[in-house]
Short mmCIF file of C-alpha atoms in Angstrom, two decimals:
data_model
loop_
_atom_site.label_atom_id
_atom_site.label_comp_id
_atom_site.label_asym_id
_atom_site.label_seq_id
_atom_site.Cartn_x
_atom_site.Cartn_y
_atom_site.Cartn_z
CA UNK I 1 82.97 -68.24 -52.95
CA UNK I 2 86.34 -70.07 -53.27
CA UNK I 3 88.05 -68.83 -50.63
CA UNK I 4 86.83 -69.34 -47.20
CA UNK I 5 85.02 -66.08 -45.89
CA UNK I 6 86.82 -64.26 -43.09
CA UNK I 7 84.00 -64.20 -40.17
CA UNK I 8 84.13 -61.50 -37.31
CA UNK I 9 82.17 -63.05 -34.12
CA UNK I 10 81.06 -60.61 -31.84
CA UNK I 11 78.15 -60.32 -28.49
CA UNK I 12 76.62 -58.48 -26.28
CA UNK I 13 76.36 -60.94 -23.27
CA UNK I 14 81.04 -61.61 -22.48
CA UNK I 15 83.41 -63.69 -24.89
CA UNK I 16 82.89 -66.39 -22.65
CA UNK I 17 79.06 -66.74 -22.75
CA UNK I 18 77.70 -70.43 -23.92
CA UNK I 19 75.81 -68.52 -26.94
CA UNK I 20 78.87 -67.09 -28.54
CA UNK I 21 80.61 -70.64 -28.51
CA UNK I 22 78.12 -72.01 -30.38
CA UNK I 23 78.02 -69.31 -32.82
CA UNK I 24 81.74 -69.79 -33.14
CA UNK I 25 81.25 -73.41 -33.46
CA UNK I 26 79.19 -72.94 -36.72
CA UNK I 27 80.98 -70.24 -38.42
CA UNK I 28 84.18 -72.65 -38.05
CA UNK I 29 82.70 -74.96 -40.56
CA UNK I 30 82.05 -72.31 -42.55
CA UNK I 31 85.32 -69.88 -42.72
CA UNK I 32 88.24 -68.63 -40.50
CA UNK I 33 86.59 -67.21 -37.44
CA UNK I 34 87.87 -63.79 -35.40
CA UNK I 35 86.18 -63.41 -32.19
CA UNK I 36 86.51 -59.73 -30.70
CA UNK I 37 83.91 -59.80 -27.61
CA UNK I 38 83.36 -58.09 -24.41
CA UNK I 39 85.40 -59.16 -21.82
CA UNK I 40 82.21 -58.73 -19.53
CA UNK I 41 78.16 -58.63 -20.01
CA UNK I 42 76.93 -55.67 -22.13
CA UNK I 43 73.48 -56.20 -22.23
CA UNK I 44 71.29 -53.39 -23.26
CA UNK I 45 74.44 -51.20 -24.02
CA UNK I 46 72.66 -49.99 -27.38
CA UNK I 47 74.44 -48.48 -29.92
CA UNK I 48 76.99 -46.85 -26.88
CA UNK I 49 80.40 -46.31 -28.16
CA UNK I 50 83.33 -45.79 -25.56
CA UNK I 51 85.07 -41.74 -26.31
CA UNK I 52 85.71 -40.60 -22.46
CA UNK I 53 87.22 -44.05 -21.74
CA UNK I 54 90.04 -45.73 -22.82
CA UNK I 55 89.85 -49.65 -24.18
CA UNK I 56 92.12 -52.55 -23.57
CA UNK I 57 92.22 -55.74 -25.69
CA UNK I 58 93.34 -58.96 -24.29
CA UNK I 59 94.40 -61.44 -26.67
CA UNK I 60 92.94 -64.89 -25.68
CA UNK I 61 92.26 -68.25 -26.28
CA UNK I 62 89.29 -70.18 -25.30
CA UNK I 63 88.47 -72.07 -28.45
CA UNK I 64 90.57 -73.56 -30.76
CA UNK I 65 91.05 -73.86 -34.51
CA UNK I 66 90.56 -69.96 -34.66
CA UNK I 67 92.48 -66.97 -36.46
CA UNK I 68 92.35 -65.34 -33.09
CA UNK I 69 90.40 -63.99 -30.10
CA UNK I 70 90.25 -60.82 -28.65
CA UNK I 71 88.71 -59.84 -25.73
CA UNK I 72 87.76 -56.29 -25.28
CA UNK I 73 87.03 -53.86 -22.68
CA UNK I 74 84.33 -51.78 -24.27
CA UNK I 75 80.62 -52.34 -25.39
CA UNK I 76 80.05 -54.70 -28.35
CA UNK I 77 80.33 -51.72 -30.89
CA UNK I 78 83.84 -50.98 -29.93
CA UNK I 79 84.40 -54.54 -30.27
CA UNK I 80 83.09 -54.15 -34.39
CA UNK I 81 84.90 -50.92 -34.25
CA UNK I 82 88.40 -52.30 -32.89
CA UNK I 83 88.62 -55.41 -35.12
CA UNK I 84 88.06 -53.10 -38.60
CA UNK I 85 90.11 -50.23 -37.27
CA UNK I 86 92.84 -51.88 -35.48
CA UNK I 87 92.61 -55.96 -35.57
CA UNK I 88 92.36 -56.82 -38.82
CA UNK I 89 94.13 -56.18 -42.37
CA UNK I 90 91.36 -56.46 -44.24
CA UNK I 91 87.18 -56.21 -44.03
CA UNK I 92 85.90 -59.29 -43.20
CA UNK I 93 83.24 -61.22 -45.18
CA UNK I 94 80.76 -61.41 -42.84
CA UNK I 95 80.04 -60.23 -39.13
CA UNK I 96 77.69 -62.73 -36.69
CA UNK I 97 77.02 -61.29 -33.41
CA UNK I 98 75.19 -63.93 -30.63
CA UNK I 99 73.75 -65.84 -29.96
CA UNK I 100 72.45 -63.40 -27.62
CA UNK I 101 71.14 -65.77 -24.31
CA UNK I 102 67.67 -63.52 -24.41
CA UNK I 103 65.09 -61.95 -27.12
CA UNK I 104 66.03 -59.23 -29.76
CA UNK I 105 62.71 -59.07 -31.76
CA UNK I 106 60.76 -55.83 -32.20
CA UNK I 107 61.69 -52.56 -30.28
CA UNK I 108 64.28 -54.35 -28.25
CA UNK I 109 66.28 -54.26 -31.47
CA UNK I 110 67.11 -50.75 -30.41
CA UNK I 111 68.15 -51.57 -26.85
CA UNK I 112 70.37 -54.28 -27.89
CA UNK I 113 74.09 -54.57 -27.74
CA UNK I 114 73.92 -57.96 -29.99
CA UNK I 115 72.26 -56.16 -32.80
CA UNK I 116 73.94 -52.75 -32.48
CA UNK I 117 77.18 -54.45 -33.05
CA UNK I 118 75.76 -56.03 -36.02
CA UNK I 119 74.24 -53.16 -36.85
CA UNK I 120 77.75 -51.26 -36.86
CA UNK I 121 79.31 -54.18 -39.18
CA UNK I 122 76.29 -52.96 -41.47
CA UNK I 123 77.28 -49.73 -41.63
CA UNK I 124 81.02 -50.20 -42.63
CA UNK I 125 79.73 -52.36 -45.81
CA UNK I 126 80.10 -55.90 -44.22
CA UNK I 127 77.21 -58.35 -44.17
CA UNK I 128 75.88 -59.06 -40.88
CA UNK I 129 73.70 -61.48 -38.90
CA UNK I 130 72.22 -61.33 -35.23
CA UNK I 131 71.13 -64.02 -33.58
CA UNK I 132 69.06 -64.56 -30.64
CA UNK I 133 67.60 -67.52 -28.57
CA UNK I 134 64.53 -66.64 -26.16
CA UNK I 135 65.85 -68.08 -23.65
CA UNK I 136 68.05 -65.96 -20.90
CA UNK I 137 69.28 -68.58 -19.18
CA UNK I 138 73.41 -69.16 -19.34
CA UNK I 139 72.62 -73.01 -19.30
CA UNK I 140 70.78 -72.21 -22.87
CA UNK I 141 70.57 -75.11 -25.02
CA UNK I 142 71.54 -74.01 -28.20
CA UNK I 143 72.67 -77.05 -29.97
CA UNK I 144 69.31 -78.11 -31.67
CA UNK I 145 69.85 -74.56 -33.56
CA UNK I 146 73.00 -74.68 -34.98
CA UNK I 147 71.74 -76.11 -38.36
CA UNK I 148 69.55 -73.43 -38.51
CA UNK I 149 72.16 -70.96 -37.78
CA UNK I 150 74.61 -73.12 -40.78
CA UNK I 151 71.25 -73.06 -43.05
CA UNK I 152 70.78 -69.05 -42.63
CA UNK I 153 74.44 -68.08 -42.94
CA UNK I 154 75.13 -70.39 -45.24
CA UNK I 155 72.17 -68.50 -47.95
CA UNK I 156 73.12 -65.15 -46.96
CA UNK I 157 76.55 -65.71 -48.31
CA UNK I 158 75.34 -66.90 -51.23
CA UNK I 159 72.39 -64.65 -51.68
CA UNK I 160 73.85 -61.64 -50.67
CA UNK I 161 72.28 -59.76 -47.87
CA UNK I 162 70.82 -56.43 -49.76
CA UNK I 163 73.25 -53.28 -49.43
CA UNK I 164 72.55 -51.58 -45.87
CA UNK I 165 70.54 -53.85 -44.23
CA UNK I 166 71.76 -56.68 -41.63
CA UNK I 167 69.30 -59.65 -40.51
CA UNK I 168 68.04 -59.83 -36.98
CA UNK I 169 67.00 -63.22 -36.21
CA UNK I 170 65.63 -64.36 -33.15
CA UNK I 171 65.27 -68.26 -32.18
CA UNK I 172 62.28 -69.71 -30.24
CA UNK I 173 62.24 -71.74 -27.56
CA UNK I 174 61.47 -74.76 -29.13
CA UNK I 175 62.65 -77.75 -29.79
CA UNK I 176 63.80 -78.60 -33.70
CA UNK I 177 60.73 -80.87 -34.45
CA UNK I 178 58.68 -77.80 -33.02
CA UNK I 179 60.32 -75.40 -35.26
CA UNK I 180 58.03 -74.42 -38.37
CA UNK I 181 60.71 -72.68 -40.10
CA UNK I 182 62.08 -69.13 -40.95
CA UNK I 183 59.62 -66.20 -41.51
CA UNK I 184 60.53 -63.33 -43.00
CA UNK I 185 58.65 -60.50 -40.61
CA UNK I 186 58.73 -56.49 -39.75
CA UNK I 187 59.69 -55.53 -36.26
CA UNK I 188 56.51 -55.61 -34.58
CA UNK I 189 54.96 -52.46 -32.89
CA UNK I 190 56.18 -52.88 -29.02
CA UNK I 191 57.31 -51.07 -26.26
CA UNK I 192 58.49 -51.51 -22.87
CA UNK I 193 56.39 -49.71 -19.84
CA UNK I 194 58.86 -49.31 -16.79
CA UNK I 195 58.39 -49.68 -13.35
CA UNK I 196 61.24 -48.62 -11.02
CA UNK I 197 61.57 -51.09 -7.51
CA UNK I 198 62.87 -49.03 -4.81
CA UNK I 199 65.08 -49.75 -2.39
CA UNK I 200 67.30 -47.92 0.73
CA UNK I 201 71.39 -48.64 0.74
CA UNK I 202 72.76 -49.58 4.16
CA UNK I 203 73.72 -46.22 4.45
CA UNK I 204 70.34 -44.86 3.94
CA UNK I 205 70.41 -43.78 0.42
CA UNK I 206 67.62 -44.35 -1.71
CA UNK I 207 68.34 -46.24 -5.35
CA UNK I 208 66.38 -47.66 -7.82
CA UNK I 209 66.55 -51.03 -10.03
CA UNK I 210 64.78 -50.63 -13.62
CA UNK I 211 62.03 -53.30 -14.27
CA UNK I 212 59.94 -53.32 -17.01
CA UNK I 213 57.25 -55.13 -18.63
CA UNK I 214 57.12 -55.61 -22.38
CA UNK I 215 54.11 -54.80 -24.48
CA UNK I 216 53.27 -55.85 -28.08
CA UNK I 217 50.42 -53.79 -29.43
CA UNK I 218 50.81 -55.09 -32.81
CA UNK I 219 47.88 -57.65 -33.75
CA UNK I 220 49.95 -58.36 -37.29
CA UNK I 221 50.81 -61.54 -38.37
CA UNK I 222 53.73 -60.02 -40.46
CA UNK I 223 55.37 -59.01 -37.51
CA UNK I 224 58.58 -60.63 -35.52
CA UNK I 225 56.40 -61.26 -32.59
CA UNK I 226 53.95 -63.32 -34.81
CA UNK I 227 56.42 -65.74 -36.05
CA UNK I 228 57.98 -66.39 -32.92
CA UNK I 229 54.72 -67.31 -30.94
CA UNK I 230 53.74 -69.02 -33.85
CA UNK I 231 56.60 -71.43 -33.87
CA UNK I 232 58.69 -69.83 -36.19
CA UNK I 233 62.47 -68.55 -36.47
CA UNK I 234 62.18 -64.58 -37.44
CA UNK I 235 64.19 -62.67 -39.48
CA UNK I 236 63.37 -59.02 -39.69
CA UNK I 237 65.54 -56.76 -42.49
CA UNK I 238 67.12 -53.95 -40.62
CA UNK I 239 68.16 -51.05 -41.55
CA UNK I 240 70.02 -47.65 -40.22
CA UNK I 241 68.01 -45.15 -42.08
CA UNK I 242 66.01 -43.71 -39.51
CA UNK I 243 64.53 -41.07 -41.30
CA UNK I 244 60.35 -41.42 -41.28
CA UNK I 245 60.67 -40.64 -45.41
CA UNK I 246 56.51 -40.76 -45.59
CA UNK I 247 56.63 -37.66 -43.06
CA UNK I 248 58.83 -35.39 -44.77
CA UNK I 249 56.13 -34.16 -47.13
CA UNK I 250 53.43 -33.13 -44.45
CA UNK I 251 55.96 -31.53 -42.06
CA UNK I 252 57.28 -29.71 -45.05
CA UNK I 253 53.98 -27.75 -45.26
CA UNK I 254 54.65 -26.45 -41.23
CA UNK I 255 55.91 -22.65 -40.80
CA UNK I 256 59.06 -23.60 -39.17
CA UNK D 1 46.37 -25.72 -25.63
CA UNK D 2 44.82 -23.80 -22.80
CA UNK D 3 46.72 -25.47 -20.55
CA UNK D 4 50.47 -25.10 -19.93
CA UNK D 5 52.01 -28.09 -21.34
CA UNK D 6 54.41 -30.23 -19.35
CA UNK D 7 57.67 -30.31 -20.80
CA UNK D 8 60.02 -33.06 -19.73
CA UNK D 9 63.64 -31.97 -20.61
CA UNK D 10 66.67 -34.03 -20.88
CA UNK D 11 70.30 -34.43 -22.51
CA UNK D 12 73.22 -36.55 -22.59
CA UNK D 13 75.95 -34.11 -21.69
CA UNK D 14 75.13 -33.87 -18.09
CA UNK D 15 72.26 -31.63 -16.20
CA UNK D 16 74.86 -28.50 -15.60
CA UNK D 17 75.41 -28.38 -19.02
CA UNK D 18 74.88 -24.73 -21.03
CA UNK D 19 73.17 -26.24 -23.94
CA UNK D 20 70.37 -27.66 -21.35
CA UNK D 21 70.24 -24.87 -19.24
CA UNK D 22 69.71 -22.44 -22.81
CA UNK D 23 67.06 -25.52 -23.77
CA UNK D 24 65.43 -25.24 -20.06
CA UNK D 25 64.96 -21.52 -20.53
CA UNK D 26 63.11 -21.72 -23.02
CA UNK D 27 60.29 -23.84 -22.55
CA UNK D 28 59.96 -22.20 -19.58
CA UNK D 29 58.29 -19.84 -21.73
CA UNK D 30 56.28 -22.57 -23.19
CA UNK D 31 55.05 -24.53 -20.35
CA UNK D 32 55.50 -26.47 -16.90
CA UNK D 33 59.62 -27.74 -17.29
CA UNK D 34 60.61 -30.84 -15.23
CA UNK D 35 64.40 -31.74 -15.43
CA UNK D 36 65.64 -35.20 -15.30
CA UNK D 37 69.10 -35.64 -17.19
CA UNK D 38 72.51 -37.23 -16.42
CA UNK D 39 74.74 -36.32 -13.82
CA UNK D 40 77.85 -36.82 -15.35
CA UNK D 41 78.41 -36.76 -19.25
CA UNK D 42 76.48 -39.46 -21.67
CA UNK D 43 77.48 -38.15 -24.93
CA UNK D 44 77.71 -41.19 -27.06
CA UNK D 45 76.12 -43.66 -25.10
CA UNK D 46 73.30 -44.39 -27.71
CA UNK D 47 70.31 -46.16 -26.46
CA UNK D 48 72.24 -47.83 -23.30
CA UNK D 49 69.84 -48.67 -20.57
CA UNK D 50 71.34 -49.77 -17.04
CA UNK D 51 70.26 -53.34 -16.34
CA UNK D 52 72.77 -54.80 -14.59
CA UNK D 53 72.93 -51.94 -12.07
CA UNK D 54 71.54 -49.44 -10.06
CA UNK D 55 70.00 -45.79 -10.37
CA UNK D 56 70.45 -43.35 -8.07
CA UNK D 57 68.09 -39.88 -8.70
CA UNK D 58 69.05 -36.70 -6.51
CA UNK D 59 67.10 -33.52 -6.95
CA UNK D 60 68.93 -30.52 -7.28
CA UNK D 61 67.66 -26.93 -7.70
CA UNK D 62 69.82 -25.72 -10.62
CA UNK D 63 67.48 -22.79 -12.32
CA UNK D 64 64.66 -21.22 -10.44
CA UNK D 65 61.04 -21.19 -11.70
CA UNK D 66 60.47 -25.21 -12.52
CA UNK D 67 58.38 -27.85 -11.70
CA UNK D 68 61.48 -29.98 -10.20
CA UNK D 69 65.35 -30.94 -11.15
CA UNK D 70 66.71 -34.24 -10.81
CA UNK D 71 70.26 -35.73 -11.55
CA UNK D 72 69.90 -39.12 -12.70
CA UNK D 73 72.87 -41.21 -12.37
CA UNK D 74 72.22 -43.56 -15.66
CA UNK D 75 72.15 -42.46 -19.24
CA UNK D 76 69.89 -40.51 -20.79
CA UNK D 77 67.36 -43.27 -22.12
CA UNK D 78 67.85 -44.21 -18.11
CA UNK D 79 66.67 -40.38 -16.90
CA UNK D 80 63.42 -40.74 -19.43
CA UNK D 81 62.26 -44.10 -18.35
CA UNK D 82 63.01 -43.28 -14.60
CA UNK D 83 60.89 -40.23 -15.47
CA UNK D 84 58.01 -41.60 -16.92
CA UNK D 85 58.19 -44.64 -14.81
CA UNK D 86 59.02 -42.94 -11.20
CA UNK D 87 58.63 -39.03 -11.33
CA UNK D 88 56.09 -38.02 -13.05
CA UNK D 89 52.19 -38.80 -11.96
CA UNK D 90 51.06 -37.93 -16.08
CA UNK D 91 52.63 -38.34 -19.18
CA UNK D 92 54.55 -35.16 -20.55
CA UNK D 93 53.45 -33.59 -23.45
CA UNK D 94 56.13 -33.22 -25.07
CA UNK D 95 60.15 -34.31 -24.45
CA UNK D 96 62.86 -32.25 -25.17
CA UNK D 97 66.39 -33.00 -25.45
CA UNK D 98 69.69 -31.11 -25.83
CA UNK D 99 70.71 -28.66 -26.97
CA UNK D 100 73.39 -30.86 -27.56
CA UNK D 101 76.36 -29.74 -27.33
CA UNK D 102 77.80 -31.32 -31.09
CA UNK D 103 76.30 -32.21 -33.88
CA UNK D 104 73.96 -35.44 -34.29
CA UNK D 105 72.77 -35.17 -37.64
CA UNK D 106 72.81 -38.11 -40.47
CA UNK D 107 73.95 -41.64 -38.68
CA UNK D 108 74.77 -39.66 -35.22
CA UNK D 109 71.49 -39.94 -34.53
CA UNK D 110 72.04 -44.05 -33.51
CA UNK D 111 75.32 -43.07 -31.27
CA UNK D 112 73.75 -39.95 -30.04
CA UNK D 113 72.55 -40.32 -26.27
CA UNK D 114 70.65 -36.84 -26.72
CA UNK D 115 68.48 -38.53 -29.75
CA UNK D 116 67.87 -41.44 -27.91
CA UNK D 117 66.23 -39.71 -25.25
CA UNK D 118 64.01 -38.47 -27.44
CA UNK D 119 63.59 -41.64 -28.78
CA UNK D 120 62.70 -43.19 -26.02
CA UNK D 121 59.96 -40.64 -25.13
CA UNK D 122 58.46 -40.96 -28.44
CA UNK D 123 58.48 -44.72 -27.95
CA UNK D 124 56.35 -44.33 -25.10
CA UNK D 125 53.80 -42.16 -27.14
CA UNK D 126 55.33 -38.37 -26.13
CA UNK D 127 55.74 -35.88 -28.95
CA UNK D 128 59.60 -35.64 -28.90
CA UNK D 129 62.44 -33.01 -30.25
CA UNK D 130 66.12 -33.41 -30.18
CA UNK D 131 67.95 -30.17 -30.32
CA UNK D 132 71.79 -30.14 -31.63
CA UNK D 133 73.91 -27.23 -32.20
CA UNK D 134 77.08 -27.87 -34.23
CA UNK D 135 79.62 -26.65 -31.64
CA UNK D 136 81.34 -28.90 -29.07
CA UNK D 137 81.93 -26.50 -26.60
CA UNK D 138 81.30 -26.16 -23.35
CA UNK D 139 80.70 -22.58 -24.01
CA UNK D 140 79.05 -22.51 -27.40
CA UNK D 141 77.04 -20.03 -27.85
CA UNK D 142 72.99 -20.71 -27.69
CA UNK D 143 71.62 -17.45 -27.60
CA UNK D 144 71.24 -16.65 -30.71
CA UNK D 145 69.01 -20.09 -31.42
CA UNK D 146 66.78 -19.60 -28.75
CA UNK D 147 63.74 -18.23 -30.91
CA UNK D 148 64.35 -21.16 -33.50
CA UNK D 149 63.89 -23.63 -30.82
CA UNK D 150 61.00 -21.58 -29.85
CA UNK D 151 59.24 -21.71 -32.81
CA UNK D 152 59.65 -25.36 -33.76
CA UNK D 153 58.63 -26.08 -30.30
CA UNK D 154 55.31 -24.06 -30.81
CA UNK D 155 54.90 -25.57 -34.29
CA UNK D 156 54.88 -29.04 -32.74
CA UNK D 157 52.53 -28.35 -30.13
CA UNK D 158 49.93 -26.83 -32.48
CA UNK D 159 50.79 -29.28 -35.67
CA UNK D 160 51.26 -32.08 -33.93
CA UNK D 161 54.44 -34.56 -34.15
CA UNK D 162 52.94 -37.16 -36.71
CA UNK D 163 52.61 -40.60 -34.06
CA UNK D 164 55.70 -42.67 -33.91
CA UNK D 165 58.02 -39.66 -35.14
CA UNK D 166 60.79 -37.81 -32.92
CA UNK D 167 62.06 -35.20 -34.75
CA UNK D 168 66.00 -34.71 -34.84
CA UNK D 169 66.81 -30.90 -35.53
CA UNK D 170 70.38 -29.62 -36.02
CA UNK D 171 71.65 -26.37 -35.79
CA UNK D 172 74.89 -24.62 -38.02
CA UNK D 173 77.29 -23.01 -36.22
CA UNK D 174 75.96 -20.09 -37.37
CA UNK D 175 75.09 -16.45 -36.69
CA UNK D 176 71.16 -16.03 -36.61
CA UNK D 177 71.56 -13.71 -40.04
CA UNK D 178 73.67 -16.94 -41.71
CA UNK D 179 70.94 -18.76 -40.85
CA UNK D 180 68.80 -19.44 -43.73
CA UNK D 181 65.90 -21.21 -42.18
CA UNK D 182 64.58 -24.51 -41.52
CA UNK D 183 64.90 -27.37 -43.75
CA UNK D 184 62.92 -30.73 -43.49
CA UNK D 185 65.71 -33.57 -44.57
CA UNK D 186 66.21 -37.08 -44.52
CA UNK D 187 68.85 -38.76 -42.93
CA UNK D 188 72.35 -38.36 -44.87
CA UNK D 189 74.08 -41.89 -45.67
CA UNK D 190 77.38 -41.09 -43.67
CA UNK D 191 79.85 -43.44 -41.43
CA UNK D 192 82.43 -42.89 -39.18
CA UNK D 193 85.78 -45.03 -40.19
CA UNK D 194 87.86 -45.45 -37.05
CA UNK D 195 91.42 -45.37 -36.18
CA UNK D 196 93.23 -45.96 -32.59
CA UNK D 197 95.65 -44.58 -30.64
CA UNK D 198 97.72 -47.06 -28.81
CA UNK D 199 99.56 -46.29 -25.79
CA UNK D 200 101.29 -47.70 -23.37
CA UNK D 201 100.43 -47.20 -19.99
CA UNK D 202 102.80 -46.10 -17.07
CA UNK D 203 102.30 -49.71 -15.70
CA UNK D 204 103.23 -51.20 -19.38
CA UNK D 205 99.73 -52.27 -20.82
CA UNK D 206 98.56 -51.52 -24.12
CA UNK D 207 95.15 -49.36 -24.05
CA UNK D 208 93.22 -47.71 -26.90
CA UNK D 209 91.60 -43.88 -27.70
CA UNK D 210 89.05 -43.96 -30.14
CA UNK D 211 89.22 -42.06 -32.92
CA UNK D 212 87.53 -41.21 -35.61
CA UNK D 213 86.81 -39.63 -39.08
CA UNK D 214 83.45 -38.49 -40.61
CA UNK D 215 82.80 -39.57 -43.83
CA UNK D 216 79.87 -38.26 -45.73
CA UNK D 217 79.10 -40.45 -48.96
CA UNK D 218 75.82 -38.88 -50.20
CA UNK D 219 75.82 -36.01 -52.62
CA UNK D 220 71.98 -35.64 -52.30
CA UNK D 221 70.68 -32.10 -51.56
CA UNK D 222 67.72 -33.26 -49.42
CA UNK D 223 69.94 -34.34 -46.55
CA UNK D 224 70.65 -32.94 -43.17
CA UNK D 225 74.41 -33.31 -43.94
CA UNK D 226 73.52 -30.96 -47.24
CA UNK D 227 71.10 -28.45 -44.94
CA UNK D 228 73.29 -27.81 -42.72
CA UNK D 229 76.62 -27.36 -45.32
CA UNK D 230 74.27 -25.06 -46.55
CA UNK D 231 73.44 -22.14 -44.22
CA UNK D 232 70.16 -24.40 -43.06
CA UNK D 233 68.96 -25.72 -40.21
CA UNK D 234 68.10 -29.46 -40.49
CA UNK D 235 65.15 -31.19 -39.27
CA UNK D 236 65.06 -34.91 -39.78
CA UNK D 237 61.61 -36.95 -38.96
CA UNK D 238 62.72 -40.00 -37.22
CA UNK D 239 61.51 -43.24 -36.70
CA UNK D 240 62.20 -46.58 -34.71
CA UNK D 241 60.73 -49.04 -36.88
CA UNK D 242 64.23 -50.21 -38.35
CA UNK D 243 63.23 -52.56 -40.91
CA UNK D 244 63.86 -51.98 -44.09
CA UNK D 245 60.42 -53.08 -45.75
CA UNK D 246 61.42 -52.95 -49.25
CA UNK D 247 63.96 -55.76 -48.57
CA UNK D 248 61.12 -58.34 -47.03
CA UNK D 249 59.60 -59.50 -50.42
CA UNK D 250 63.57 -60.30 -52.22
CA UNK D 251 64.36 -62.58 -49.26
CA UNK D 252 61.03 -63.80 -49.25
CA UNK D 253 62.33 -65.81 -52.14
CA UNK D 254 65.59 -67.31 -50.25
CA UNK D 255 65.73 -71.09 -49.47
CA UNK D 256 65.53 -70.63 -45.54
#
C-alpha cells in the first residue's frame, strides 16, 4: 500500500481512556488516524445502537498529529456508524477499536462494546481489529504491547483480513519476555452465571447491582481461553453470521 | 412433558407492550408464564448489560392467571439474567421473547434487544425462541399468528432446541391465508448504511437522528430475507459461537 491507510480508532471504555491512546499511538506510525469515541464509559453496551435518542459529537483534541477527533455521545457503534455516515468522505482502510482496559475473549465477545464496534466496521466492508488487555485497571500498562499491536496490524494490512470476518485479540497480562506469541484460537465455550447483590436506597427502595462470575467449560486447547492462560496473545476470527448452518437440516425435518 | 413447563417470557419493547401481552397469552396455554421484561422501550439495545448501574425490579400484575410479572428497569439481556439470577428458584424450560414488534430477521438479529434475550437464555442452557412480526406498530395485529407461535412452541418442547441454538422466527405481515408456512433459513447477508439528520437545537448545538436504510445484498433463496419476501415465515437457528472457523487455518499461515 502506497498511500498511507486511513485508520478509524474507536472504544468502548471513553475517548480519553489510557488504552485508546496507545492504540492511537501505534496506528500513527502506521497511517492518518480518526478517533470517533465515546465521550463516556460504554462498557458492556453490546451491539446497542442509539434510535429513541438523539447524538451529539464534540470535536476535540487530546492528541496530536491526528486527522481529527470526535467525541461522541452514543455507544461505540454509533461512534462506527457516525464516522462512515456523517464524518468521513470516504471508507476508511481499517477500523481498530481498544485497547479495551479488560478481557474480550470467548462469550464476552458478545457483551462487548469494543468488539461490537469492530464488529460494525466489519459489516460495512472495512477491515477491523479489537484489542484487549486483561487487565481492568485505568493505570494499565500497555506499552510493552504496542509492538505487538504494530506487528498484528501491520500483517493484516498486508494479508488482508478474509471478507466478513474482523480479529478479536485479547492481550495477557504478561510481561513481553513472558509473551509466547500469537495463537490463532476459537472463542472458547463460556458463560457468565449471575448473582444479583441487593441493596435498600435511602428512601427504602430495593435495587440490585449485577455481579457475575465467569465460567469456561471448554477443556480445548484451540480455544481463546487456552492461549491466554497459556501465555499467549489470542486472536479468534469473528464473524456476523449467526446462523447455526449444521442445524438447518435436522430442524428442517420438524412439522412446523 | 407431564409437567407444565415454565415459560420465562420477555421482550425489548417494554412489558405493556401488545406483541408481549399476544406472546404471554399464549403460553399460558402451554405452561406456568413468569414475566420479566423492560419497563420502558429496549428496541435496539442489542446485547447491552447494565454494569455501571443499578436495577430496579417492580412487580406488577398486568394479565391475570401467571406465575408473577415484573418490570425490570435494564434491558432485556438485564430482565433474563436478573431472572435467572434473582427470581426464579429453577431454571425455565424454555425462554420466550417478543413478539417483537418489527422485524429482526438477517443481521437484526445482533441489534435486536428481543433476540438477545433469547440469546442470553440459551447461553445459560434454556431452550430459547425469539418471536418477530414484521409490523412496527403499536397496534399490529397478532391474532392471527397466535396458533403459529403455538405450534413452533410445542414443536420445540417435544423436538427439542438442538444445545447451543436459539431459534430466531419472523413473521410477514401477513394474513394467516398469505401465509405459506414455515421455512427453516439461514441468516440473509444484509447491512444497514446510515445517514443523519442534523439539527440544531433551540439552544444552538448540533445533535444527530439516526437513520437508516436496509440493504439486502444476497439473492439466495434459502434466506430469511427470501422467506419472508416470499409469503413464508422464517425460522433462523442461531448460534453464539461467532468465529468463523473456516478462516482459522488461512491465518494460521500469517507471520504473527
Amino acid at each position: 500500500m502506497m498511500q498511507k491507510p486511513l485508520i478509524l480508532v474507536t472504544n468502548d471504555d471513553g475517548i480519553t481512556a489510557p488504552g485508546i491512546r496507545a492504540l492511537i499511538s501505534v496506528m500513527k506510525e502506521i497511517g492518518d488516524v480518526i478517533v470517533v469515541a465515546p465521550d463516556s464509559a460504554q462498557s458492556g453496551m453490546g451491539h446497542a445502537v442509539t434510535i429513541n435518542n438523539t447524538l451529539t459529537l464534540e470535536k476535540v483534541m487530546i492528541d496530536e498529529g491526528l486527522e481529527a477527533e470526535y467525541a461522541c455521545s452514543g455507544t461505540p457503534v454509533d461512534c462506527v456508524k457516525i464516522a462512515l455516515g456523517q464524518i468521513l468522505d470516504r471508507k476508511p482502510d481499517l477500523c481498530v477499536s481498544g485497547v479495551n482496559h479488560g478481557s474480550n475473549s470467548s462469550i464476552n465477545v458478545i457483551y462487548s462494546g469494543t468488539m461490537s464496534a469492530a464488529l460494525e466496521a466489519g459489516m460495512s466492508g472495512i477491515p477491523a481489529i479489537g484489542f484487549s488487555l486483561l487487565d481492568f485497571s485505568w493505570n494499565a500498562d500497555f506499552e510493552h504491547i504496542k509492538p505487538f499491536i504494530m506487528k498484528i496490524t501491520r500483517e493484516a494490512l498486508n494479508k488482508g483480513i478474509p471478507a466478513d470476518v474482523v480479529f478479536n485479540v485479547n492481550f495477557p497480562r504478561l510481561s513481553s519476555d513472558e509473551i509466547k506469541g500469537v495463537k490463532v484460537c476459537r472463542q472458547a465455550k463460556a458463560t457468565w452465571v449471575e448473582t444479583f447483590d441487593k441493596r435498600i436506597s435511602p428512601h427504602g427502595k430495593e435495587y440490585y447491582w449485577l455481579k457475575g462470575e465467569f465460567i469456561n467449560q471448554d477443556k480445548g486447547e484451540d480455544t481463546d481461553e487456552w492461549a491466554l492462560d497459556n501465555g499467549y496473545i489470542s486472536l479468534v476470527p469473528v464473524h456476523f453470521d449467526m446462523t447455526s448452518h449444521h442445524s438447518i437440516k435436522s430442524i428442517n425435518a420438524w412439522d412446523l
